[in-house]
Amino acid sequence: MNNPPETSLQSEKALKRLRRRRAADTRFRMYGLAALGFALFSLVFLISAIAWKASGAVTYHVVKTDIVLTPERIAPDGNASPEEITRNIEGFYTLVRDDLFAHFPNAGDSLAVRQDFSALVDRLAVLPLARRVARHPSLIGQSVTVEVPVSDDVDLFLKRSSPRSIPFRIRAGAQINPGQGGGMVLAQPDLRSVRTTLTALGEQDGVPSVFVTSKGAVARLSDLGDEAATFELLAGDVADFESTPLKGLIVTVPESRRTISDLQIAWALALRSEGIIRRVPHTSLLTRTDSTYPELAGALAALVGSLLTMLVTGMVAIPMGIFAAIFLEEFAPKNRLTQLIEVNINNLAAVPSIVFGLLGATLLLGTFGLPRSAPLVGGLVLALLILPVVIIAARAALRAVPPSIRSGALAVGASRMQAVFHHVLPLAFPGMLTGAILGMARALGETAPLLLIGMVAFVAEVPSSTTDEATALPVLIYSWASNAERAWEPMTAAVIVILLALLVIMNVIVVMLRRKFERRW
Amino acid sequence: MDTTAQTDYNPALTGDGADKAQALVYPRIDCKDVSVFYSGKQAVFDVSLPVYDRSVTALIGPSGCGKSTFLRCLNRMNDTIDGAKVTGEIFMDGENINSPEVDPVLLRSRVGMVFQKPNPFPKSIYDNIAYGPRIHGLVEDRQELDAIVEKSLRRAGLWQEVKDRLAQPGTSLSGGQQQRLCIARAIAVRPEVILMDEPCSSLDPIATARIEELIDELRKRYCIVIVTHSMQQAARVSQRTAFFHLGHLVEMGDTDQIFTSPRERRTEDYITGRFG
């Protein structure tokens, strides 16, 4: 018997071709997977980086204390009109500060110390309290609970984000002796870890500060010997240290190179351990308007401004785009003119957004004299910007409706109008809406055109109509991101998260609408 | 009855009452020198063709011979195509329906059409039928509409199959059922003429047989013009046949005559399968 003849299906050549083809298939699949993987990785990286940064702004530190609204402070001239009360921020501020300062009887009462202490809470932080009292003058003379945010430096320090600080513990066993000048000496403390850390940090521009705290008392390390460590008491009483173990904190940046002083750190730590400074959810991010102080700033004005702008954009761009698309697709004759219009619509979709901003600035502000910085103008400009996108999407949706539906309607005696509005439009509607909402999502994220029409202004009032001064979320991100203070970083990220959340909501709406209304044929 | 003039003879009437026959000797639709141009290119050349009531007229011919285009002249569907131009006269009840004064929308309510691919609206079975009567204001109330829907579905032979699921989408039916739904939809607006453009070309043989039965049934009430690719179908369902070739009407006559003794050589070649 001979070997079976080499069939064409199994010949060496055929198998080789097969191998090569399979290798090409695999290679192609790999390219696809690699591209997808890279895109996914970038997305996850971006989102988690923003979320990580924004997580710093989820909570913040406030001072919560009871104060008595003495009339002498609040209305020193005896004038208790709401305007005077609101203007007298200094009076409220002094009340709060003195209340807090009363916790540190040993601090001394020099002007320098008071000024140092004042930096714990910014003056403007009491403005909501002043407004509340102005609305309810009956509160004067009463005791009220106030909650004011601490200044951004203190907040960042307490969150251990800037300057960075490393916690440590001193186990029981160290003996505490009162030192000279109100200080204290720890005998035989186990401070090897502190020593190692300090050595590692080095001594550039000064020595890092080391604090120990217990209850309301805070002391700073002044000399670290082999047998004993000498501490200088900054806040509270030596007696408080009797209860060991003690908690410690190494602030890695020397005092001369940070904005928060050792004394302020001591006060903040003491107030925190007494429960006066506490960490609360940062809801003011959504309830307050812009401010020059990060701890007082919120995104409400920009959020409302963005929504008002979107309202105008949607009301202009969606009907206009859809009707233009219906006309062009269903009724317009196909001639040179409509072809020209079509080409230009496609070109408009590719025009950089800043050009639309220029158009808005010259035409809407210059020629028509509409108010600057208003959501009305912003909305109109953004409507122009997304109009081509809406038209193109709506036309694609109309084109996707099979012509047989139109013929069917016409054949039973429907007019062209009836065929379009009874049959074609309901089928094209989900697609049109998708395009419209995606266009809106693009408009929501636009910054450049809004900058040009002045919506970058500092807005401290929530806009109540489309002609009020307003700003928008992406512009707020832009202006906060260009601020120098570290505290703006998590705030900016938090606004980005809000913006992303809005975009996600819009996209979810798109998906849901499409699921609900999509009909197959 | 005048049997000498070929064009005035309606074979469907043999055996029917004489008075009715007398009234229907004259064509329901009479086309005179109809030509169609697509963007200047002529697709149909001077077609003159009578269509009789209560009978089926089949238009046959190879692809691209202009038979569908000609069919679409009869309800002015060519108006909806950009660049299409129809010349000539098409008389229906003595009125030239090709004249610009005639409203094509009104015309289409009298001349129904069924398409090659079943195209029910993506709505319920009920709404598919009810749409036409609704927009033409044929009904006063819901009961009347229900009656029209039932009657139309019965005439289309679909009632028994769908009477319990009128609220289901028309697109959920099978291909053959969808096509009968489309026929019911056309009937619902009480047309006088029904145009069918290859109504069975996307159906299987069983569904085709049902449609053919239905056409035979509908013939008793309507004037039907059907375009078909299948010569067997033309032979089965039609009383008269017109053969188109390259945009020209080559020959027309009684179906029996066309298929047994065509006068033209081209007709014979086509029906014997020598081309096409």
GROMACS .gro file of N, CA and C in nm, chain A residues 335-437:
model
  309
  335ASN      N    1  -3.028   7.030  -0.454
  335ASN     CA    2  -2.965   7.110  -0.559
  335ASN      C    3  -2.835   7.170  -0.509
  336ARG      N    4  -2.776   7.256  -0.591
  336ARG     CA    5  -2.647   7.315  -0.557
  336ARG      C    6  -2.651   7.384  -0.421
  337LEU      N    7  -2.759   7.459  -0.398
  337LEU     CA    8  -2.769   7.539  -0.276
  337LEU      C    9  -2.769   7.449  -0.152
  338THR      N   10  -2.854   7.345  -0.155
  338THR     CA   11  -2.860   7.259  -0.038
  338THR      C   12  -2.730   7.182  -0.020
  339GLN      N   13  -2.665   7.151  -0.133
  339GLN     CA   14  -2.535   7.085  -0.122
  339GLN      C   15  -2.434   7.175  -0.054
  340LEU      N   16  -2.438   7.302  -0.093
  340LEU     CA   17  -2.346   7.400  -0.034
  340LEU      C   18  -2.373   7.411   0.116
  341ILE      N   19  -2.501   7.416   0.152
  341ILE     CA   20  -2.536   7.425   0.293
  341ILE      C   21  -2.484   7.303   0.368
  342GLU      N   22  -2.502   7.186   0.307
  342GLU     CA   23  -2.459   7.063   0.372
  342GLU      C   24  -2.309   7.063   0.398
  343VAL      N   25  -2.233   7.101   0.294
  343VAL     CA   26  -2.087   7.105   0.309
  343VAL      C   27  -2.049   7.201   0.422
  344ASN      N   28  -2.119   7.315   0.426
  344ASN     CA   29  -2.082   7.415   0.526
  344ASN      C   30  -2.119   7.372   0.667
  345ILE      N   31  -2.227   7.297   0.679
  345ILE     CA   32  -2.262   7.245   0.812
  345ILE      C   33  -2.152   7.151   0.860
  346ASN      N   34  -2.107   7.064   0.770
  346ASN     CA   35  -1.999   6.973   0.808
  346ASN      C   36  -1.873   7.048   0.844
  347ASN      N   37  -1.845   7.158   0.769
  347ASN     CA   38  -1.727   7.237   0.800
  347ASN      C   39  -1.740   7.306   0.935
  348LEU      N   40  -1.860   7.356   0.963
  348LEU     CA   41  -1.881   7.427   1.089
  348LEU      C   42  -1.852   7.337   1.209
  349ALA      N   43  -1.885   7.208   1.194
  349ALA     CA   44  -1.864   7.116   1.304
  349ALA      C   45  -1.716   7.106   1.339
  350ALA      N   46  -1.629   7.144   1.247
  350ALA     CA   47  -1.486   7.130   1.271
  350ALA      C   48  -1.421   7.262   1.310
  351VAL      N   49  -1.499   7.368   1.320
  351VAL     CA   50  -1.442   7.498   1.356
  351VAL      C   51  -1.405   7.499   1.505
  352PRO      N   52  -1.284   7.547   1.538
  352PRO     CA   53  -1.243   7.550   1.679
  352PRO      C   54  -1.341   7.633   1.761
  353SER      N   55  -1.364   7.588   1.885
  353SER     CA   56  -1.471   7.650   1.964
  353SER      C   57  -1.441   7.796   1.996
  354ILE      N   58  -1.312   7.831   2.003
  354ILE     CA   59  -1.279   7.968   2.042
  354ILE      C   60  -1.329   8.067   1.936
  355VAL      N   61  -1.337   8.020   1.811
  355VAL     CA   62  -1.386   8.106   1.704
  355VAL      C   63  -1.531   8.146   1.731
  356PHE      N   64  -1.608   8.049   1.782
  356PHE     CA   65  -1.747   8.080   1.817
  356PHE      C   66  -1.751   8.182   1.931
  357GLY      N   67  -1.653   8.171   2.022
  357GLY     CA   68  -1.644   8.268   2.130
  357GLY      C   69  -1.622   8.408   2.076
  358LEU      N   70  -1.531   8.419   1.978
  358LEU     CA   71  -1.505   8.549   1.915
  358LEU      C   72  -1.631   8.603   1.849
  359LEU      N   73  -1.701   8.513   1.780
  359LEU     CA   74  -1.825   8.552   1.713
  359LEU      C   75  -1.924   8.606   1.816
  360GLY      N   76  -1.937   8.533   1.927
  360GLY     CA   77  -2.029   8.577   2.032
  360GLY      C   78  -1.989   8.711   2.088
  361ALA      N   79  -1.857   8.729   2.109
  361ALA     CA   80  -1.810   8.854   2.168
  361ALA      C   81  -1.839   8.971   2.077
  362THR      N   82  -1.813   8.955   1.946
  362THR     CA   83  -1.833   9.069   1.856
  362THR      C   84  -1.979   9.089   1.823
  363LEU      N   85  -2.048   8.977   1.792
  363LEU     CA   86  -2.186   8.991   1.743
  363LEU      C   87  -2.285   9.011   1.857
  364LEU      N   88  -2.286   8.916   1.952
  364LEU     CA   89  -2.388   8.922   2.056
  364LEU      C   90  -2.361   9.034   2.156
  365LEU      N   91  -2.233   9.047   2.197
  365LEU     CA   92  -2.202   9.153   2.294
  365LEU      C   93  -2.188   9.287   2.225
  366GLY      N   94  -2.113   9.287   2.112
  366GLY     CA   95  -2.084   9.414   2.045
  366GLY      C   96  -2.204   9.470   1.971
  367THR      N   97  -2.254   9.394   1.875
  367THR     CA   98  -2.360   9.447   1.789
  367THR      C   99  -2.495   9.453   1.859
  368PHE      N  100  -2.531   9.342   1.925
  368PHE     CA  101  -2.664   9.337   1.985
  368PHE      C  102  -2.666   9.390   2.128
  369GLY      N  103  -2.548   9.410   2.185
  369GLY     CA  104  -2.542   9.470   2.317
  369GLY      C  105  -2.601   9.384   2.428
  370LEU      N  106  -2.592   9.253   2.415
  370LEU     CA  107  -2.641   9.165   2.522
  370LEU      C  108  -2.545   9.177   2.642
  371PRO      N  109  -2.594   9.145   2.764
  371PRO     CA  110  -2.509   9.161   2.881
  371PRO      C  111  -2.388   9.067   2.880
  372ARG      N  112  -2.277   9.120   2.929
  372ARG     CA  113  -2.156   9.037   2.939
  372ARG      C  114  -2.173   8.931   3.045
  373SER      N  115  -2.095   8.827   3.037
  373SER     CA  116  -2.088   8.722   3.139
  373SER      C  117  -2.221   8.654   3.167
  374ALA      N  118  -2.321   8.670   3.080
  374ALA     CA  119  -2.452   8.616   3.110
  374ALA      C  120  -2.470   8.476   3.049
  375PRO      N  121  -2.541   8.388   3.119
  375PRO     CA  122  -2.568   8.255   3.064
  375PRO      C  123  -2.643   8.262   2.932
  376LEU      N  124  -2.721   8.369   2.912
  376LEU     CA  125  -2.792   8.386   2.786
  376LEU      C  126  -2.695   8.386   2.669
  377VAL      N  127  -2.591   8.471   2.681
  377VAL     CA  128  -2.494   8.482   2.573
  377VAL      C  129  -2.413   8.353   2.561
  378GLY      N  130  -2.371   8.302   2.678
  378GLY     CA  131  -2.296   8.176   2.676
  378GLY      C  132  -2.376   8.066   2.611
  379GLY      N  133  -2.504   8.058   2.647
  379GLY     CA  134  -2.590   7.955   2.591
  379GLY      C  135  -2.605   7.969   2.441
  380LEU      N  136  -2.621   8.093   2.395
  380LEU     CA  137  -2.636   8.115   2.251
  380LEU      C  138  -2.510   8.074   2.175
  381VAL      N  139  -2.395   8.113   2.231
  381VAL     CA  140  -2.269   8.079   2.165
  381VAL      C  141  -2.252   7.928   2.160
  382LEU      N  142  -2.279   7.862   2.273
  382LEU     CA  143  -2.264   7.717   2.276
  382LEU      C  144  -2.367   7.650   2.184
  383ALA      N  145  -2.485   7.712   2.173
  383ALA     CA  146  -2.586   7.657   2.082
  383ALA      C  147  -2.534   7.660   1.939
  384LEU      N  148  -2.472   7.774   1.900
  384LEU     CA  149  -2.414   7.782   1.767
  384LEU      C  150  -2.307   7.676   1.749
  385LEU      N  151  -2.231   7.656   1.859
  385LEU     CA  152  -2.119   7.562   1.853
  385LEU      C  153  -2.168   7.420   1.828
  386ILE      N  154  -2.277   7.381   1.896
  386ILE     CA  155  -2.319   7.241   1.883
  386ILE      C  156  -2.426   7.222   1.775
  387LEU      N  157  -2.473   7.331   1.718
  387LEU     CA  158  -2.578   7.319   1.616
  387LEU      C  159  -2.538   7.224   1.503
  388PRO      N  160  -2.417   7.239   1.446
  388PRO     CA  161  -2.381   7.146   1.338
  388PRO      C  162  -2.382   7.000   1.385
  389VAL      N  163  -2.335   6.978   1.508
  389VAL     CA  164  -2.332   6.841   1.560
  389VAL      C  165  -2.474   6.786   1.569
  390VAL      N  166  -2.565   6.870   1.623
  390VAL     CA  167  -2.703   6.826   1.639
  390VAL      C  168  -2.765   6.798   1.502
  391ILE      N  169  -2.740   6.887   1.406
  391ILE     CA  170  -2.797   6.869   1.272
  391ILE      C  171  -2.746   6.740   1.209
  392ILE      N  172  -2.615   6.721   1.219
  392ILE     CA  173  -2.557   6.602   1.154
  392ILE      C  174  -2.614   6.475   1.217
  393ALA      N  175  -2.623   6.473   1.351
  393ALA     CA  176  -2.675   6.354   1.418
  393ALA      C  177  -2.821   6.332   1.382
  394ALA      N  178  -2.899   6.441   1.378
  394ALA     CA  179  -3.041   6.427   1.348
  394ALA      C  180  -3.061   6.379   1.204
  395ARG      N  181  -2.978   6.429   1.113
  395ARG     CA  182  -2.991   6.384   0.974
  395ARG      C  183  -2.955   6.238   0.962
  396ALA      N  184  -2.850   6.198   1.034
  396ALA     CA  185  -2.814   6.056   1.029
  396ALA      C  186  -2.927   5.970   1.081
  397ALA      N  187  -2.993   6.018   1.187
  397ALA     CA  188  -3.104   5.942   1.245
  397ALA      C  189  -3.219   5.932   1.145
  398LEU      N  190  -3.246   6.043   1.075
  398LEU     CA  191  -3.353   6.041   0.976
  398LEU      C  192  -3.320   5.948   0.860
  399ARG      N  193  -3.192   5.951   0.823
  399ARG     CA  194  -3.151   5.869   0.709
  399ARG      C  195  -3.158   5.720   0.745
  400ALA      N  196  -3.145   5.692   0.874
  400ALA     CA  197  -3.145   5.552   0.916
  400ALA      C  198  -3.285   5.491   0.911
  401VAL      N  199  -3.389   5.575   0.900
  401VAL     CA  200  -3.524   5.520   0.889
  401VAL      C  201  -3.541   5.468   0.747
  402PRO      N  202  -3.579   5.342   0.732
  402PRO     CA  203  -3.584   5.285   0.596
  402PRO      C  204  -3.686   5.358   0.509
  403PRO      N  205  -3.652   5.381   0.382
  403PRO     CA  206  -3.744   5.453   0.293
  403PRO      C  207  -3.876   5.380   0.277
  404SER      N  208  -3.875   5.248   0.303
  404SER     CA  209  -3.999   5.172   0.284
  404SER      C  210  -4.108   5.221   0.379
  405ILE      N  211  -4.068   5.274   0.495
  405ILE     CA  212  -4.167   5.327   0.589
  405ILE      C  213  -4.234   5.450   0.527
  406ARG      N  214  -4.150   5.536   0.466
  406ARG     CA  215  -4.206   5.655   0.400
  406ARG      C  216  -4.300   5.613   0.288
  407SER      N  217  -4.252   5.519   0.203
  407SER     CA  218  -4.337   5.477   0.091
  407SER      C  219  -4.467   5.420   0.142
  408GLY      N  220  -4.459   5.338   0.249
  408GLY     CA  221  -4.579   5.277   0.304
  408GLY      C  222  -4.680   5.381   0.346
  409ALA      N  223  -4.630   5.485   0.413
  409ALA     CA  224  -4.720   5.590   0.460
  409ALA      C  225  -4.778   5.666   0.341
  410LEU      N  226  -4.692   5.698   0.244
  410LEU     CA  227  -4.741   5.773   0.127
  410LEU      C  228  -4.845   5.691   0.052
  411ALA      N  229  -4.822   5.560   0.045
  411ALA     CA  230  -4.910   5.475  -0.035
  411ALA      C  231  -5.049   5.463   0.025
  412VAL      N  232  -5.063   5.482   0.158
  412VAL     CA  233  -5.200   5.481   0.210
  412VAL      C  234  -5.260   5.620   0.209
  413GLY      N  235  -5.192   5.713   0.143
  413GLY     CA  236  -5.252   5.845   0.124
  413GLY      C  237  -5.213   5.946   0.229
  414ALA      N  238  -5.098   5.923   0.296
  414ALA     CA  239  -5.050   6.025   0.388
  414ALA      C  240  -4.977   6.131   0.308
  415SER      N  241  -4.990   6.256   0.351
  415SER     CA  242  -4.912   6.360   0.284
  415SER      C  243  -4.768   6.347   0.330
  416ARG      N  244  -4.681   6.419   0.262
  416ARG     CA  245  -4.539   6.410   0.296
  416ARG      C  246  -4.517   6.450   0.441
  417MET      N  247  -4.586   6.556   0.481
  417MET     CA  248  -4.578   6.605   0.619
  417MET      C  249  -4.622   6.497   0.717
  418GLN      N  250  -4.737   6.433   0.684
  418GLN     CA  251  -4.787   6.328   0.774
  418GLN      C  252  -4.691   6.211   0.779
  419ALA      N  253  -4.636   6.175   0.663
  419ALA     CA  254  -4.543   6.062   0.661
  419ALA      C  255  -4.424   6.092   0.752
  420VAL      N  256  -4.375   6.216   0.744
  420VAL     CA  257  -4.258   6.251   0.825
  420VAL      C  258  -4.293   6.256   0.973
  421PHE      N  259  -4.403   6.326   1.006
  421PHE     CA  260  -4.430   6.348   1.148
  421PHE      C  261  -4.496   6.227   1.215
  422HIS      N  262  -4.569   6.147   1.139
  422HIS     CA  263  -4.633   6.030   1.202
  422HIS      C  264  -4.541   5.910   1.206
  423HIS      N  265  -4.457   5.897   1.106
  423HIS     CA  266  -4.384   5.770   1.095
  423HIS      C  267  -4.233   5.786   1.105
  424VAL      N  268  -4.177   5.880   1.031
  424VAL     CA  269  -4.031   5.889   1.027
  424VAL      C  270  -3.978   5.947   1.159
  425LEU      N  271  -4.041   6.054   1.204
  425LEU     CA  272  -3.990   6.123   1.322
  425LEU      C  273  -3.990   6.035   1.447
  426PRO      N  274  -4.100   5.964   1.476
  426PRO     CA  275  -4.096   5.878   1.595
  426PRO      C  276  -3.982   5.777   1.589
  427LEU      N  277  -3.952   5.728   1.470
  427LEU     CA  278  -3.845   5.630   1.459
  427LEU      C  279  -3.708   5.695   1.471
  428ALA      N  280  -3.696   5.818   1.421
  428ALA     CA  281  -3.567   5.885   1.424
  428ALA      C  282  -3.542   5.954   1.557
  429PHE      N  283  -3.649   5.968   1.636
  429PHE     CA  284  -3.639   6.049   1.757
  429PHE      C  285  -3.529   6.007   1.855
  430PRO      N  286  -3.518   5.876   1.888
  430PRO     CA  287  -3.412   5.837   1.981
  430PRO      C  288  -3.274   5.877   1.931
  431GLY      N  289  -3.252   5.856   1.801
  431GLY     CA  290  -3.123   5.892   1.745
  431GLY      C  291  -3.099   6.042   1.750
  432MET      N  292  -3.205   6.119   1.722
  432MET     CA  293  -3.191   6.265   1.727
  432MET      C  294  -3.158   6.311   1.868
  433LEU      N  295  -3.228   6.250   1.964
  433LEU     CA  296  -3.209   6.287   2.104
  433LEU      C  297  -3.067   6.253   2.148
  434THR      N  298  -3.020   6.138   2.105
  434THR     CA  299  -2.884   6.100   2.139
  434THR      C  300  -2.787   6.205   2.090
  435GLY      N  301  -2.803   6.244   1.965
  435GLY     CA  302  -2.714   6.346   1.910
  435GLY      C  303  -2.725   6.475   1.987
  436ALA      N  304  -2.850   6.512   2.020
  436ALA     CA  305  -2.871   6.638   2.090
  436ALA      C  306  -2.804   6.636   2.228
  437ILE      N  307  -2.822   6.527   2.300
  437ILE     CA  308  -2.766   6.523   2.436
  437ILE      C  309  -2.614   6.513   2.431
   0.00000   0.00000   0.00000
